[in-house]
mmCIF file of C-alpha atoms in Angstrom:
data_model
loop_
_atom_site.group_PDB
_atom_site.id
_atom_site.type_symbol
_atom_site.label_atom_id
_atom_site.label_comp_id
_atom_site.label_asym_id
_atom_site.label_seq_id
_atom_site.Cartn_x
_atom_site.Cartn_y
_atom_site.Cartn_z
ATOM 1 C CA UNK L 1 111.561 88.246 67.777
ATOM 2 C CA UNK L 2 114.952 87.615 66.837
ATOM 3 C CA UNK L 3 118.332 89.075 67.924
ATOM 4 C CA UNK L 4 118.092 91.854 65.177
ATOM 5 C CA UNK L 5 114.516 92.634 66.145
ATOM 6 C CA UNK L 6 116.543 93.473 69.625
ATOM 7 C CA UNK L 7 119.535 95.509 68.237
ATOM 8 C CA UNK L 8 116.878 97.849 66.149
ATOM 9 C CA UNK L 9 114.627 98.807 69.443
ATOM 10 C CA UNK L 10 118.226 98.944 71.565
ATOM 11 C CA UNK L 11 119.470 101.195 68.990
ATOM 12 C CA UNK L 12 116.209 103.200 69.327
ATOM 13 C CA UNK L 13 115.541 103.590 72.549
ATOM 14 C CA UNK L 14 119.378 103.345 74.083
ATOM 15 C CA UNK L 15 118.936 99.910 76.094
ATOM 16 C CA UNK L 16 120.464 97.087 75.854
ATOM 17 C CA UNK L 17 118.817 93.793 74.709
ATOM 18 C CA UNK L 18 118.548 91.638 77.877
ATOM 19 C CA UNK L 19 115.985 93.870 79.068
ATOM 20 C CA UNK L 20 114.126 93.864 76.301
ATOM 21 C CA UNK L 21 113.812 89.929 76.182
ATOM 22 C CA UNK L 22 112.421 90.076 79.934
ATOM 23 C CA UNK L 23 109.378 92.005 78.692
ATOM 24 C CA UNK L 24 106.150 90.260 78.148
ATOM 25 C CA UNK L 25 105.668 88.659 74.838
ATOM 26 C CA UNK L 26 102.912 90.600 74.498
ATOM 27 C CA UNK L 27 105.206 94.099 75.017
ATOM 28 C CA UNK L 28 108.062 92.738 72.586
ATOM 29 C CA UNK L 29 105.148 92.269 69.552
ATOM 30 C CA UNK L 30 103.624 95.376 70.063
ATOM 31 C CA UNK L 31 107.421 96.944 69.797
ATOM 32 C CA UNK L 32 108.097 94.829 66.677
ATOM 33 C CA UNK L 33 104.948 95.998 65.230
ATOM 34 C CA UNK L 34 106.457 99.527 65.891
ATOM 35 C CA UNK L 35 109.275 98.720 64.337
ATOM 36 C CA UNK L 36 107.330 97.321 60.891
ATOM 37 C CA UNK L 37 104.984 100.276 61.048
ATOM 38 C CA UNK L 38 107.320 103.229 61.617
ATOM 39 C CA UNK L 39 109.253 104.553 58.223
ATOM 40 C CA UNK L 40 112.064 106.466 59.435
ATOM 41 C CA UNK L 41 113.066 109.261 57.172
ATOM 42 C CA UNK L 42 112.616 112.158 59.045
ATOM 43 C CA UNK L 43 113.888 113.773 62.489
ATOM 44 C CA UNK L 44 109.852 114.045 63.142
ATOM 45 C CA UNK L 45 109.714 110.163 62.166
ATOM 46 C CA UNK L 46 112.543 109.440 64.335
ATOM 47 C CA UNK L 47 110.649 111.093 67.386
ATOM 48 C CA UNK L 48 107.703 109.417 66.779
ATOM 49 C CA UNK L 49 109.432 105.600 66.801
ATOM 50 C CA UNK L 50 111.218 106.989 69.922
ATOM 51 C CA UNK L 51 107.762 107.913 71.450
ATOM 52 C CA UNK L 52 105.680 104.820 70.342
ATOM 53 C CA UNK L 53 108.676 102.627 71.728
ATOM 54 C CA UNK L 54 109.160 104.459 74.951
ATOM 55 C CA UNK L 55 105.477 104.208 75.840
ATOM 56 C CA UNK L 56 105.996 100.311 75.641
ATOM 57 C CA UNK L 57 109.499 100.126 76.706
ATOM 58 C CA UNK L 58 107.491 101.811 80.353
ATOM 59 C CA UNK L 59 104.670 99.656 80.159
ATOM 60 C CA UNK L 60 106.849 96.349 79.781
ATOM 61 C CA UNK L 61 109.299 97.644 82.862
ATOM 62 C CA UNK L 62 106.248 98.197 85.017
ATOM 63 C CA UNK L 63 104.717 95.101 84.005
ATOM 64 C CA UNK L 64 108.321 92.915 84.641
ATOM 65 C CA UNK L 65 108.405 94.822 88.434
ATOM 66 C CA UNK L 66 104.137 93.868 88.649
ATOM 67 C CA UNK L 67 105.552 89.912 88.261
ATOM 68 C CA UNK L 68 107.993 90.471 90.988
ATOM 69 C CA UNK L 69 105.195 92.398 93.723
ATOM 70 C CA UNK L 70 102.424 89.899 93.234
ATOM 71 C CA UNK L 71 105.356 87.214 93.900
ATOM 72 C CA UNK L 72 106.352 89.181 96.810
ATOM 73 C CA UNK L 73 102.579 90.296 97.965
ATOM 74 C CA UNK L 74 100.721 87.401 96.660
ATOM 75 C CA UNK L 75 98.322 90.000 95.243
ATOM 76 C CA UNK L 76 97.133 87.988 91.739
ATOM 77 C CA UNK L 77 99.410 89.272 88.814
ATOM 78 C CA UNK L 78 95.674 89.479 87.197
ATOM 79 C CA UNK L 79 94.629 92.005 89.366
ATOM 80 C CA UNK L 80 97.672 94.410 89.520
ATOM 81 C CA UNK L 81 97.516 94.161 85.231
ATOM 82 C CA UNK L 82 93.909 95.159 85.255
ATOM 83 C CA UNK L 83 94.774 98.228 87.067
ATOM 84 C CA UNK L 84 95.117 101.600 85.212
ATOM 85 C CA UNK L 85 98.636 102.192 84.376
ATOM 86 C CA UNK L 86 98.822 105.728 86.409
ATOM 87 C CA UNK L 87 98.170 103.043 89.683
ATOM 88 C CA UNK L 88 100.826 100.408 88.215
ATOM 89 C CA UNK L 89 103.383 102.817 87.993
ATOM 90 C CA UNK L 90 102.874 104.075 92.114
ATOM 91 C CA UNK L 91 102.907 100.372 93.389
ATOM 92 C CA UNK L 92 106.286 99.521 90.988
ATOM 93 C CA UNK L 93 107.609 102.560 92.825
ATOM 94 C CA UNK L 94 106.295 101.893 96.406
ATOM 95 C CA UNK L 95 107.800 98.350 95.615
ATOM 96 C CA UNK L 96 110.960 99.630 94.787
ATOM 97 C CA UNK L 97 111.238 102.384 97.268
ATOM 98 C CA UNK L 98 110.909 99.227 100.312
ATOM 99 C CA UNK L 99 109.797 96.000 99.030
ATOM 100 C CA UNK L 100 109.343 94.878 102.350
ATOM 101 C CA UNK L 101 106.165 97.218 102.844
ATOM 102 C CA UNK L 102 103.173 95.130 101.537
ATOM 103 C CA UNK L 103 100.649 96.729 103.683
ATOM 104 C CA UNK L 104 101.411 99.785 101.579
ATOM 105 C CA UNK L 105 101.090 98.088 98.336
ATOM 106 C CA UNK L 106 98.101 96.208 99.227
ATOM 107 C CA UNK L 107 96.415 100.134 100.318
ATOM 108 C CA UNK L 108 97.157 101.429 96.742
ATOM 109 C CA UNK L 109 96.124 98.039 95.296
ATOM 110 C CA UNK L 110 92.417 98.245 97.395
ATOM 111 C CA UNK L 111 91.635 102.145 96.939
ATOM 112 C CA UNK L 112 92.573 101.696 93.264
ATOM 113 C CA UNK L 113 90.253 98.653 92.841
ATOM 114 C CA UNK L 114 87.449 100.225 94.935
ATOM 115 C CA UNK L 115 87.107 102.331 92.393
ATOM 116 C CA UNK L 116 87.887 100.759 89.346
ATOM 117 C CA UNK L 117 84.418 100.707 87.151
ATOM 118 C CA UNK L 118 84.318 104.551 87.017
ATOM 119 C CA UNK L 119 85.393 103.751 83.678
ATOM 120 C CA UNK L 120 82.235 101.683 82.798
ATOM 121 C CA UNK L 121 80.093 104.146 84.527
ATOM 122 C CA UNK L 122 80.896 106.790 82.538
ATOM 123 C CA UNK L 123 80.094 105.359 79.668
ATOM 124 C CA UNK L 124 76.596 104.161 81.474
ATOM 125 C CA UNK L 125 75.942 107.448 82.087
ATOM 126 C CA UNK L 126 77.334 109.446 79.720
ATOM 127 C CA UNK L 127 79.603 111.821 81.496
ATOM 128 C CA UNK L 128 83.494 111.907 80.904
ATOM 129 C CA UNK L 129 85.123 109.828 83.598
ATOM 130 C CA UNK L 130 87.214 113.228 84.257
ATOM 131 C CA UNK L 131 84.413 114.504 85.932
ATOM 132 C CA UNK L 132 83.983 111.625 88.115
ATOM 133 C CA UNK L 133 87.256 111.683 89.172
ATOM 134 C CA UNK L 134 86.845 114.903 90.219
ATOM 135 C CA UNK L 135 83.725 113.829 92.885
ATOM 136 C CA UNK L 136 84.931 113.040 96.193
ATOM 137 C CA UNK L 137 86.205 109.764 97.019
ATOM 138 C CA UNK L 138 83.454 108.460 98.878
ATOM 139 C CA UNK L 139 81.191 108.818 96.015
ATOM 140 C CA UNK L 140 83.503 107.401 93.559
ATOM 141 C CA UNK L 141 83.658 104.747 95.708
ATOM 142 C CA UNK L 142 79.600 104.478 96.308
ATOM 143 C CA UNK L 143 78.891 104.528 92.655
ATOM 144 C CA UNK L 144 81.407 101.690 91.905
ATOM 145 C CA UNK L 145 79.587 99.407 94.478
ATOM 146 C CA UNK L 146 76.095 100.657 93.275
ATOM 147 C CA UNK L 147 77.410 99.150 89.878
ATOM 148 C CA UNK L 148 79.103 96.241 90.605
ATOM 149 C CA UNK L 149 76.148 95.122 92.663
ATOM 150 C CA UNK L 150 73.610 96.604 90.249
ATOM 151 C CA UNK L 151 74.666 96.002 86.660
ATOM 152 C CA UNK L 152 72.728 93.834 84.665
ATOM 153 C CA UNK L 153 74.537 93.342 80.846
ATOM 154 C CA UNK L 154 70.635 92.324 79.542
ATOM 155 C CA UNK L 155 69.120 95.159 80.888
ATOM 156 C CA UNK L 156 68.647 99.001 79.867
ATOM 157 C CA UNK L 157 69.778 99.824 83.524
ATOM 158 C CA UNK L 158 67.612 102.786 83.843
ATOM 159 C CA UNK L 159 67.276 102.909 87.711
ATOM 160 C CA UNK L 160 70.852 102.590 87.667
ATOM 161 C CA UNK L 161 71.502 105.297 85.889
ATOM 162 C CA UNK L 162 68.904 107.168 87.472
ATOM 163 C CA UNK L 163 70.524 106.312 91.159
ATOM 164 C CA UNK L 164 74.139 106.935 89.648
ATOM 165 C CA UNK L 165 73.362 110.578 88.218
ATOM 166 C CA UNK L 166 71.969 110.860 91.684
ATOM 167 C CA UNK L 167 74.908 109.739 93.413
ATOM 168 C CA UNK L 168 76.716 112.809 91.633
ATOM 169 C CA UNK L 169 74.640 115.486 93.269
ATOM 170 C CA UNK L 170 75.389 114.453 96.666
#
């Protein structure tokens, strides 16, 4: 991405350019794509580059502050990316707030990952992850270990999903 590429998403989004070259390669493509995709004509056009580039300009920040807790931490930079962005965002925060407190990053980091195939189990068993989120902890937490212990990729995982639908009614 060149020096123009910069100027067009500072313009855009009211930043200046350094920041925008920390941001993961991946982030800066994504924003470039934005820019190639996005025809401004309108005020509504306008809104939506604003919107599309925001979304990434947040993602990149909390994904520049990730690099600096797992250095700080030594919690794999792996691990803190595959955690859902609504989790990312509280551990940049906790980090910021008193980067010196690891135990309390490493709590959000374990209760996050101790549930982190409700995801995948939703689609097992058809039912919107909303309304496993909504089950109490412990079962959240029951049903991810029932799955990550159970889950066979070459198998119709019927008693699975039989002992997971189960799981709900407790």
């Amino acid at each position: 991405m060149n020096d123009l590429d910069y100027s067009a998403i500072e313009k855009a989004l009211g930043v200046e350019p350094e920041s925008i070259a920390e941001m993961p390669e991946e982030i800066r493509a994504k924003m470039k794509t934005v820019l190639e995709t996005i025809v401004v004509r309108t005020d509504e056009d306008r809104n939506e580059l604003y919107n599309a580039l925001d979304l990434l300009w947040q993602k990149g920040s909390v994904l520049v502050t990730l690099e600096k807790v797992s250095k700080a931490t030594g919690i794999p930079m792996v691990t803190l990316s595959n955690l859902d962005f609504e989790t990312q965002q509280v551990i940049v925060f906790e980090y910021l707030a008193n980067s010196g407190n690891t135990k309390q990053i490493y709590m959000i980091t374990n209760s996050a990952l101790a549930v982190i195939e409700l995801d995948k189990i939703a689609k097992l068993i058809a039912v919107p992850v909303r309304e496993l989120r909504k089950l109490p902890r412990r079962i959240q937490e029951q049903m991810c270990g029932a799955y990550a212990m159970e889950f066979d990729k070459d198998s119709t995982n019927a008693e699975l999903v039989g002992e997971l639908r189960g799981m709900m009614q407790q």
